[in-house]
Short mmCIF file of C-alpha atoms and ligand atoms in Angstrom, two decimals:
data_model
loop_
_atom_site.label_atom_id
_atom_site.label_comp_id
_atom_site.label_asym_id
_atom_site.label_seq_id
_atom_site.Cartn_x
_atom_site.Cartn_y
_atom_site.Cartn_z
CA MET A 1430 107.96 129.52 121.39
CA ARG A 1431 106.41 126.17 120.45
CA THR A 1432 107.99 124.26 117.57
CA THR A 1433 106.76 121.71 115.04
CA LEU A 1434 109.61 119.55 113.79
CA TYR A 1435 108.83 117.56 110.65
CA TYR A 1436 111.25 114.72 109.90
CA PHE A 1437 112.04 112.00 107.40
CA THR A 1438 114.50 109.16 107.99
CA GLY A 1439 115.61 105.87 106.43
CA THR A 1440 118.26 104.55 108.82
CA GLY A 1441 117.57 106.70 111.87
CA ASN A 1442 120.21 109.47 111.71
CA SER A 1443 117.68 112.20 111.02
CA LEU A 1444 115.28 110.90 113.68
CA ALA A 1445 118.08 110.77 116.29
CA CYS A 1446 119.04 114.30 115.32
CA ALA A 1447 115.40 115.50 115.37
CA ARG A 1448 114.90 114.00 118.84
CA ALA A 1449 118.03 115.75 120.14
CA VAL A 1450 116.96 119.08 118.62
CA ALA A 1451 113.44 118.64 120.10
CA THR A 1452 114.89 117.93 123.54
CA GLY A 1453 117.19 120.94 123.28
CA LEU A 1454 114.42 123.30 122.17
CA GLY A 1455 111.71 121.94 124.48
CA ASP A 1456 107.97 122.28 123.76
CA THR A 1457 108.35 120.60 120.35
CA ASP A 1458 106.05 118.23 118.42
CA LEU A 1459 107.84 115.68 116.25
CA VAL A 1460 105.84 114.88 113.12
CA PRO A 1461 106.86 112.33 110.44
CA ILE A 1462 106.59 113.79 106.94
CA ALA A 1463 105.63 110.37 105.53
CA SER A 1464 102.46 110.42 107.64
CA LEU A 1465 101.26 113.57 105.80
CA ARG A 1466 101.75 112.25 102.27
CA GLY A 1467 98.02 112.33 101.53
CA GLN A 1468 97.49 115.96 102.57
CA ASP A 1469 97.49 118.68 99.89
CA ARG A 1470 98.04 121.48 102.38
CA VAL A 1471 99.59 121.23 105.84
CA ARG A 1472 98.95 124.10 108.19
CA VAL A 1473 101.87 124.58 110.58
CA PRO A 1474 100.21 124.95 113.98
CA THR A 1475 103.16 126.70 115.71
CA GLU A 1476 105.19 129.90 115.33
CA ARG A 1477 108.42 127.98 114.77
CA VAL A 1478 108.88 125.16 112.26
CA GLY A 1479 111.82 122.87 111.50
CA ILE A 1480 112.56 120.15 108.94
CA VAL A 1481 115.09 117.38 109.68
CA CYS A 1482 115.96 114.98 106.86
CA PRO A 1483 118.88 113.37 105.01
CA VAL A 1484 120.73 114.71 101.99
CA TYR A 1485 120.25 112.61 98.83
CA PHE A 1486 122.45 113.31 95.83
CA TYR A 1487 123.35 116.84 96.91
CA THR A 1488 119.71 117.80 97.45
CA LEU A 1489 116.76 116.95 99.68
CA PRO A 1490 114.71 113.73 99.31
CA VAL A 1491 111.86 113.91 96.79
CA LEU A 1492 109.30 113.39 99.58
CA VAL A 1493 110.67 116.45 101.41
CA ARG A 1494 110.97 118.53 98.25
CA GLU A 1495 107.30 117.85 97.57
CA PHE A 1496 106.29 118.45 101.20
CA ILE A 1497 107.79 121.90 101.93
CA PRO A 1498 105.83 123.80 99.23
CA ARG A 1499 102.60 122.29 100.65
CA LEU A 1500 103.17 123.97 104.03
CA ASP A 1501 100.86 126.78 105.08
CA LEU A 1502 103.38 129.04 106.81
CA SER A 1503 100.99 131.92 107.54
CA GLY A 1504 101.44 131.64 111.32
CA VAL A 1505 105.19 130.92 111.22
CA GLU A 1506 107.77 133.42 112.47
CA TYR A 1507 110.92 131.30 112.20
CA ALA A 1508 111.76 128.32 109.96
CA PHE A 1509 114.89 126.17 109.97
CA LEU A 1510 116.27 123.11 108.21
CA VAL A 1511 118.66 120.45 109.53
CA ALA A 1512 120.12 118.21 106.82
CA THR A 1513 121.96 115.09 107.99
CA MET A 1514 124.53 113.71 105.56
CA GLY A 1515 127.66 111.64 105.07
CA GLY A 1516 130.02 114.54 104.30
CA PHE A 1517 128.72 116.24 101.14
CA PRO A 1518 125.64 118.39 101.76
CA GLY A 1519 125.82 119.90 98.27
CA LEU A 1520 122.88 122.21 97.59
CA ALA A 1521 120.57 120.89 100.34
CA VAL A 1522 120.35 124.17 102.27
CA GLU A 1523 120.10 126.24 99.10
CA HIS A 1524 117.28 124.04 97.82
CA GLY A 1525 115.58 124.25 101.23
CA GLU A 1526 115.59 128.04 100.87
CA GLU A 1527 114.02 127.82 97.40
CA LEU A 1528 111.35 125.37 98.58
CA PHE A 1529 110.32 127.56 101.53
CA GLY A 1530 110.10 130.42 99.01
CA ASN A 1531 107.77 128.23 96.90
CA ALA A 1532 105.59 127.82 99.99
CA GLY A 1533 105.31 131.61 100.19
CA GLY A 1534 107.52 131.78 103.26
CA GLU A 1535 111.14 132.07 104.22
CA LEU A 1536 113.82 129.72 105.54
CA HIS A 1537 115.68 131.59 108.25
CA ALA A 1538 118.42 129.05 109.01
CA GLY A 1539 119.86 125.94 107.37
CA PHE A 1540 122.25 123.57 109.17
CA THR A 1541 124.11 120.44 108.12
CA VAL A 1542 125.12 117.59 110.43
CA ARG A 1543 127.68 114.99 109.33
CA MET A 1544 126.61 111.53 110.41
CA PHE A 1545 127.09 107.96 109.19
CA ALA A 1546 126.93 107.71 105.39
CA ASN A 1547 124.42 104.99 104.49
CA TYR A 1548 124.49 104.92 100.65
CA ILE A 1549 126.01 101.47 100.36
CA ALA A 1550 125.39 101.35 96.62
CA GLU A 1551 128.63 103.34 96.30
CA TYR A 1552 130.71 102.58 99.42
CA ASN A 1553 130.91 100.40 102.50
CA VAL A 1554 129.71 101.52 105.93
CA ARG A 1555 132.33 102.49 108.50
CA GLY A 1556 133.10 100.52 111.67
CA GLU A 1557 131.59 100.50 115.13
CA ARG A 1558 134.06 103.03 116.61
CA SER A 1559 133.01 105.75 114.20
CA VAL A 1560 129.41 105.36 115.42
CA HIS A 1561 130.47 106.70 118.82
CA ALA A 1562 132.42 109.52 117.17
CA MET A 1563 129.31 110.33 115.11
CA GLN A 1564 127.19 110.46 118.27
CA ARG A 1565 129.56 112.88 119.98
CA ARG A 1566 129.80 115.03 116.86
CA MET A 1567 126.01 115.12 116.57
CA GLU A 1568 125.62 116.17 120.21
CA ARG A 1569 128.06 119.04 119.69
CA ARG A 1570 126.36 120.16 116.48
CA VAL A 1571 122.89 119.97 118.01
CA LYS A 1572 124.00 122.25 120.87
CA THR A 1573 125.07 124.88 118.31
CA ILE A 1574 121.85 124.43 116.30
CA VAL A 1575 119.62 124.74 119.37
CA ALA A 1576 121.47 127.88 120.51
CA SER A 1577 121.10 129.44 117.03
CA VAL A 1578 117.41 128.57 116.79
CA HIS A 1579 116.70 129.85 120.31
CA ALA A 1580 118.43 133.10 119.36
CA GLY A 1581 116.43 133.31 116.11
CA GLU A 1582 119.66 133.56 114.10
CA GLY A 1583 119.74 133.75 110.32
CA ARG A 1584 122.48 131.23 109.56
CA MET A 1585 122.84 129.38 106.27
CA GLU A 1586 125.44 126.59 106.09
CA LYS A 1587 125.78 126.57 102.32
CA GLY A 1588 129.57 126.29 102.13
CA GLY A 1589 132.06 128.70 100.56
CA PRO A 1590 132.00 129.90 96.92
CA PHE A 1591 134.24 127.04 95.70
CA ASP A 1592 132.12 124.37 97.47
CA ARG A 1593 129.00 125.81 95.92
CA LEU A 1594 130.48 125.85 92.44
CA LEU A 1595 131.54 122.22 92.81
CA SER A 1596 128.17 121.27 94.34
CA ARG A 1597 126.33 122.81 91.39
CA ALA A 1598 128.44 120.82 88.93
CA VAL A 1599 127.93 117.52 90.80
CA PHE A 1600 124.22 118.19 91.24
CA ARG A 1601 123.86 118.88 87.52
CA LEU A 1602 125.71 115.66 86.76
CA LEU A 1603 124.09 113.28 89.29
CA GLY A 1604 121.42 115.04 91.38
CA GLN A 1605 119.12 116.09 88.56
CA LYS A 1606 119.08 112.55 87.17
CA PHE A 1607 118.33 111.23 90.67
CA LEU A 1608 115.35 113.57 91.02
CA GLN A 1609 114.00 112.39 87.67
CA ASP A 1610 114.08 108.66 88.41
CA ALA A 1611 114.33 108.34 92.23
CA ARG A 1612 110.93 106.73 92.58
CA THR A 1613 111.65 103.96 90.07
CA ARG A 1614 115.23 103.31 91.21
CA ASP A 1615 113.87 100.41 93.25
CA ARG A 1616 114.18 98.47 89.96
CA ARG A 1617 117.84 98.10 90.93
CA PHE A 1618 116.92 96.19 94.13
CA THR A 1619 117.17 92.39 94.11
CA VAL A 1620 116.61 89.68 96.73
CA ASP A 1621 119.06 86.87 97.49
CA PRO A 1622 117.89 83.28 98.13
CA SER A 1623 119.00 83.86 101.75
CA CYS A 1624 115.72 85.79 102.32
CA VAL A 1625 113.90 84.29 105.33
CA HIS A 1626 110.53 85.82 104.34
CA CYS A 1627 110.18 87.74 107.60
CA GLY A 1628 108.48 90.82 106.09
CA THR A 1629 110.72 93.36 107.85
CA CYS A 1630 111.43 95.16 104.56
CA ALA A 1631 107.70 95.73 103.96
CA TYR A 1632 107.16 96.67 107.61
CA VAL A 1633 109.84 99.37 107.79
CA CYS A 1634 109.24 101.06 104.43
CA PRO A 1635 107.97 104.52 105.40
CA VAL A 1636 105.96 104.93 102.19
CA GLU A 1637 104.53 101.41 101.76
CA ASN A 1638 106.54 100.70 98.65
CA VAL A 1639 107.28 97.03 99.48
CA VAL A 1640 104.83 94.11 99.36
CA LEU A 1641 105.53 90.43 99.97
CA VAL A 1642 104.45 88.15 97.16
CA ASP A 1643 104.70 84.49 98.19
CA GLY A 1644 106.94 85.65 101.02
CA THR A 1645 109.39 87.56 98.79
CA PRO A 1646 109.57 91.36 98.57
CA GLN A 1647 108.49 93.23 95.51
CA TRP A 1648 108.90 96.98 95.04
CA LEU A 1649 106.12 99.18 93.71
CA SER A 1650 108.12 102.03 92.13
CA HIS A 1651 107.06 104.86 94.38
CA CYS A 1652 110.34 104.56 96.28
CA GLU A 1653 112.01 107.37 98.24
CA GLN A 1654 115.45 105.68 98.11
CA CYS A 1655 115.77 105.86 101.90
CA PHE A 1656 117.46 102.41 101.99
CA ALA A 1657 115.55 101.35 105.13
CA CYS A 1658 114.47 98.04 103.55
CA ILE A 1659 118.10 97.30 102.65
CA HIS A 1660 119.64 98.20 106.01
CA PHE A 1661 116.95 96.63 108.21
CA CYS A 1662 116.77 93.23 106.47
CA PRO A 1663 118.03 90.91 109.23
CA VAL A 1664 120.00 88.71 106.81
CA ALA A 1665 121.19 91.44 104.40
CA ALA A 1666 119.36 89.70 101.56
CA ILE A 1667 118.46 92.86 99.63
CA GLN A 1668 121.08 94.05 97.16
CA VAL A 1669 121.45 97.10 94.96
CA GLN A 1670 122.68 96.53 91.42
CA GLY A 1671 123.38 92.83 91.75
CA LYS A 1672 126.50 91.83 93.66
CA ARG A 1673 127.67 95.36 94.52
CA THR A 1674 126.32 95.43 98.06
CA ARG A 1675 126.68 91.73 98.97
CA MET A 1676 130.03 92.19 100.70
CA ARG A 1677 129.09 95.51 102.29
CA GLY A 1678 127.87 96.14 105.83
CA ARG A 1679 124.49 97.39 106.92
CA TYR A 1680 123.75 100.31 109.23
CA GLN A 1681 121.02 101.38 111.64
CA HIS A 1682 121.37 104.29 114.03
CA PRO A 1683 121.97 102.68 117.46
CA ASP A 1684 119.09 104.58 119.14
CA VAL A 1685 116.51 103.93 116.44
CA ARG A 1686 114.45 100.73 116.06
CA ALA A 1687 112.57 99.24 113.10
CA ASP A 1688 109.34 100.29 114.87
CA ASP A 1689 110.49 103.93 114.73
CA ILE A 1690 111.14 103.77 110.98
CA ALA A 1691 107.83 101.97 110.35
CA GLY A 1692 106.04 104.40 112.68
CA GLN A 1693 106.57 107.24 110.19
CA LYS A 1694 103.52 105.95 108.32
CA ALA A 1695 101.21 106.79 111.22
CA ALA A 1696 100.17 110.37 112.01
CA PRO A 1697 101.01 111.25 115.64
CA PHE A 1698 98.20 113.81 115.81
CA LYS A 1699 95.56 115.21 113.53
CA GLN A 1700 96.52 118.46 111.80
CA GLN A 1701 93.79 121.11 111.92
C1 LIG B 546 120.02 107.73 98.06
C2 LIG B 546 121.03 108.36 98.97
C3 LIG B 546 121.79 109.41 98.54
C4 LIG B 546 122.72 110.02 99.40
N1 LIG B 546 123.40 111.11 98.95
C5 LIG B 546 124.23 111.77 99.80
C6 LIG B 546 124.90 112.97 99.39
O1 LIG B 546 124.72 113.48 98.28
N2 LIG B 546 125.75 113.55 100.26
C7 LIG B 546 125.99 113.02 101.52
O2 LIG B 546 126.78 113.59 102.26
N3 LIG B 546 125.35 111.91 101.95
C8 LIG B 546 124.46 111.29 101.13
N4 LIG B 546 123.80 110.17 101.56
C9 LIG B 546 123.99 109.71 102.96
C10 LIG B 546 122.87 110.20 103.87
O3 LIG B 546 122.55 111.57 103.62
C11 LIG B 546 123.23 110.10 105.36
O4 LIG B 546 123.70 108.84 105.68
C12 LIG B 546 122.03 110.47 106.22
O5 LIG B 546 122.44 110.84 107.51
C13 LIG B 546 121.02 109.33 106.32
O6 LIG B 546 119.95 109.78 107.11
P1 LIG B 546 118.86 108.79 107.72
O7 LIG B 546 119.58 107.79 108.60
O8 LIG B 546 117.98 109.69 108.51
O9 LIG B 546 118.16 108.14 106.61
C14 LIG B 546 122.89 109.53 100.73
C15 LIG B 546 122.13 108.44 101.16
C16 LIG B 546 121.21 107.86 100.29
C17 LIG B 546 120.38 106.69 100.80
S1 LIG B 547 113.58 91.74 105.31
FE1 LIG B 547 115.03 90.47 104.20
S2 LIG B 547 114.65 88.39 104.92
FE2 LIG B 547 112.87 89.61 105.52
S3 LIG B 547 111.40 89.38 103.78
FE3 LIG B 547 112.60 91.22 103.39
S4 LIG B 547 114.30 90.49 102.09
FE4 LIG B 547 113.41 88.69 103.06
S1 LIG B 548 111.33 100.61 99.18
FE1 LIG B 548 113.10 100.62 100.55
S2 LIG B 548 114.35 102.33 99.80
FE2 LIG B 548 112.32 102.59 98.88
S3 LIG B 548 111.21 103.95 100.27
FE3 LIG B 548 110.75 101.86 100.93
S4 LIG B 548 112.26 101.34 102.48
FE4 LIG B 548 112.98 103.18 101.39
#
């Protein structure tokens, strides 16, 4: 069965995961969701469809939440979701189910994969050694995911009843607010004088939300909060909420380049 795998990524975890799933499944087209932003309706050209993206605030990114209901799933027999995250998937799989329902279809399986947590507004990134542990963990998880998808299993990794209760409470507290103002949260981004005016931040942004004005980045308030501009700045000049992130590390998945993040803007093939 051929597969279309739609993905969104800020720091490369979801792309690395999508590539591994595509290799495992074989006969799979990888399509960046950001490249289809302008399309009202997206016909899925294969019988199997997958979404790979990060978890943001216990749910899916706004871009992905807006994308799934626009899918024409009429020719789809099996749909799955892979949510990469730092340890707290929250309601991501549950919301994926609802969104596929909104598209008039069904989500058959939802998986979560714990990878490097990149939300440096709240915590620091972990060290080099945990990157290798993350890689090994991802490889193991992808094997399970590929086997499940090949078998057409109905498997929903939503957590136990207590997890779900807690997730609902946290989502109500933080996630709903995030969904309301995600796009304008770039107001919290600032640039240090250490900026070398290289333009990488504008280059990598998957939704063209950064422009350089006299060599300095400005944000246009249609942000997805993917943090690519922050993590890919070569001198770590972009901060969130003032000084908070100045002493914190930056992270890029070791197998993913700035070109890959930027490349999400371009459509790999024309959808019929
Ligand atoms: C705005 C934002 C919110 C996040 N919220 C969560 C979260 O609720 N739970 C979690 O486990 N990880 C969270 N993370 C971490 C990412 O889900 C995780 O690092 C993911 O693998 C990043 O994927 P990417 O490299 O493809 O962008 C968040 C990251 C960002 C940037
Ligand atoms: S990536 Fe960093 S150094 Fe380059 S223009 Fe943007 S803020 Fe300045
Ligand atoms: S401005 Fe930065 S955080 Fe917002 S979508 Fe672009 S790269 Fe991601």
